[in-house]
Amino acid sequence: MTDQKNSGSCCSTDGSCHSGAATDTQAGGVTTVYKVSGMTCGHCEGAVSQEISELDGVTSVTAVAKTGEVTVTSAAPLDTEAVRAAVDEAGYELVGAA
């Protein structure tokens, strides 16, 4: 994992989400879990996290290659096409919200 911030969200430090919800609005912002295909290692996690982190309003990104899930916390909901473009730039494919 590239970032293990756990700000009281429903997600554990291993990046798994126990609420079953793809998007969770909290006092600290909006947390959304995306499925990304093609990640196989820590380098992949870092590349995806770096690109998504550059989007306006993003405060935290945790990518987990093993599950293909990327948990993103942002000040406001993100435009899915902006997230898709960031994941594309990293060399991977956004499957959609988890």
mmCIF file of C-alpha atoms in Angstrom:
data_model
loop_
_atom_site.group_PDB
_atom_site.id
_atom_site.type_symbol
_atom_site.label_atom_id
_atom_site.label_comp_id
_atom_site.label_asym_id
_atom_site.label_seq_id
_atom_site.Cartn_x
_atom_site.Cartn_y
_atom_site.Cartn_z
ATOM 1 C CA MET A 1 0.000 0.000 0.000
ATOM 2 C CA THR A 2 1.189 3.451 -0.714
ATOM 3 C CA ASP A 3 -0.811 5.359 1.866
ATOM 4 C CA GLN A 4 -2.252 4.023 5.077
ATOM 5 C CA LYS A 5 -4.154 7.017 6.389
ATOM 6 C CA ASN A 6 -7.081 5.813 8.461
ATOM 7 C CA SER A 7 -9.122 8.850 9.341
ATOM 8 C CA GLY A 8 -11.942 6.966 11.017
ATOM 9 C CA SER A 9 -13.358 5.806 7.707
ATOM 10 C CA CYS A 10 -15.046 2.464 7.200
ATOM 11 C CA CYS A 11 -11.888 1.216 5.515
ATOM 12 C CA SER A 12 -9.289 -0.720 7.435
ATOM 13 C CA THR A 13 -5.558 -0.141 7.120
ATOM 14 C CA ASP A 14 -5.362 -2.974 4.560
ATOM 15 C CA GLY A 15 -7.639 -0.996 2.245
ATOM 16 C CA SER A 16 -10.663 -3.244 2.546
ATOM 17 C CA CYS A 17 -14.025 -1.599 3.023
ATOM 18 C CA HIS A 18 -16.441 -3.200 5.446
ATOM 19 C CA SER A 19 -19.482 -1.017 4.864
ATOM 20 C CA GLY A 20 -20.396 -2.458 1.487
ATOM 21 C CA ALA A 21 -20.880 1.098 0.193
ATOM 22 C CA ALA A 22 -18.874 2.359 -2.744
ATOM 23 C CA THR A 23 -19.169 5.982 -1.626
ATOM 24 C CA ASP A 24 -19.216 7.207 1.944
ATOM 25 C CA THR A 25 -19.704 10.870 2.847
ATOM 26 C CA GLN A 26 -17.998 11.825 6.085
ATOM 27 C CA ALA A 27 -16.992 14.946 7.962
ATOM 28 C CA GLY A 28 -13.557 14.717 6.300
ATOM 29 C CA GLY A 29 -14.986 14.514 2.792
ATOM 30 C CA VAL A 30 -16.183 11.848 0.399
ATOM 31 C CA THR A 31 -14.627 8.369 0.286
ATOM 32 C CA THR A 32 -15.084 6.357 -2.899
ATOM 33 C CA VAL A 33 -13.736 2.894 -3.693
ATOM 34 C CA TYR A 34 -12.860 2.221 -7.328
ATOM 35 C CA LYS A 35 -11.931 -1.029 -9.089
ATOM 36 C CA VAL A 36 -8.809 -0.794 -11.241
ATOM 37 C CA SER A 37 -7.538 -3.606 -13.447
ATOM 38 C CA GLY A 38 -3.904 -4.344 -14.189
ATOM 39 C CA MET A 39 -2.280 -3.546 -10.822
ATOM 40 C CA THR A 40 0.051 -6.371 -9.738
ATOM 41 C CA CYS A 41 2.584 -4.876 -7.305
ATOM 42 C CA GLY A 42 3.608 -1.979 -5.098
ATOM 43 C CA HIS A 43 4.933 -0.036 -8.082
ATOM 44 C CA CYS A 44 1.492 -0.254 -9.689
ATOM 45 C CA GLU A 45 -0.126 0.958 -6.471
ATOM 46 C CA GLY A 46 2.257 3.907 -6.355
ATOM 47 C CA ALA A 47 1.694 4.898 -9.977
ATOM 48 C CA VAL A 48 -2.098 4.853 -9.633
ATOM 49 C CA SER A 49 -2.007 6.643 -6.265
ATOM 50 C CA GLN A 50 0.290 9.363 -7.589
ATOM 51 C CA GLU A 51 -1.880 10.153 -10.603
ATOM 52 C CA ILE A 52 -5.152 10.207 -8.635
ATOM 53 C CA SER A 53 -3.533 12.291 -5.872
ATOM 54 C CA GLU A 54 -2.953 15.059 -8.402
ATOM 55 C CA LEU A 55 -6.702 15.558 -8.944
ATOM 56 C CA ASP A 56 -8.138 18.689 -7.306
ATOM 57 C CA GLY A 57 -9.650 18.041 -3.898
ATOM 58 C CA VAL A 58 -8.089 14.603 -3.315
ATOM 59 C CA THR A 59 -6.836 14.258 0.263
ATOM 60 C CA SER A 60 -5.971 10.543 0.461
ATOM 61 C CA VAL A 61 -5.462 7.595 -1.896
ATOM 62 C CA THR A 62 -4.886 3.957 -0.961
ATOM 63 C CA ALA A 63 -4.349 1.460 -3.784
ATOM 64 C CA VAL A 64 -4.272 -2.300 -3.141
ATOM 65 C CA ALA A 65 -3.001 -4.388 -6.062
ATOM 66 C CA LYS A 66 -4.168 -7.665 -4.526
ATOM 67 C CA THR A 67 -7.846 -6.609 -4.563
ATOM 68 C CA GLY A 68 -7.673 -4.114 -7.430
ATOM 69 C CA GLU A 69 -9.323 -1.541 -5.189
ATOM 70 C CA VAL A 70 -8.354 2.102 -4.883
ATOM 71 C CA THR A 71 -9.881 4.050 -1.992
ATOM 72 C CA VAL A 72 -9.980 7.792 -2.614
ATOM 73 C CA THR A 73 -10.967 10.476 -0.122
ATOM 74 C CA SER A 74 -11.726 13.907 -1.527
ATOM 75 C CA ALA A 75 -13.268 17.181 -0.418
ATOM 76 C CA ALA A 76 -16.174 16.678 -2.844
ATOM 77 C CA PRO A 77 -17.312 13.895 -5.182
ATOM 78 C CA LEU A 78 -14.877 13.412 -8.063
ATOM 79 C CA ASP A 79 -15.789 13.346 -11.728
ATOM 80 C CA THR A 80 -15.516 9.709 -12.807
ATOM 81 C CA GLU A 81 -13.995 10.710 -16.141
ATOM 82 C CA ALA A 82 -11.239 12.652 -14.343
ATOM 83 C CA VAL A 83 -10.457 9.569 -12.240
ATOM 84 C CA ARG A 84 -10.531 7.417 -15.382
ATOM 85 C CA ALA A 85 -8.075 9.787 -17.116
ATOM 86 C CA ALA A 86 -5.722 9.693 -14.094
ATOM 87 C CA VAL A 87 -5.803 5.880 -13.966
ATOM 88 C CA ASP A 88 -5.247 5.785 -17.752
ATOM 89 C CA GLU A 89 -2.253 8.110 -17.388
ATOM 90 C CA ALA A 90 -0.767 5.664 -14.873
ATOM 91 C CA GLY A 91 -1.174 2.866 -17.431
ATOM 92 C CA TYR A 92 -4.127 0.996 -15.929
ATOM 93 C CA GLU A 93 -7.870 0.722 -16.516
ATOM 94 C CA LEU A 94 -10.656 2.039 -14.317
ATOM 95 C CA VAL A 95 -13.347 -0.634 -14.169
ATOM 96 C CA GLY A 96 -15.737 1.554 -12.152
ATOM 97 C CA ALA A 97 -16.898 2.119 -8.594
ATOM 98 C CA ALA A 98 -16.522 -0.926 -6.363
#
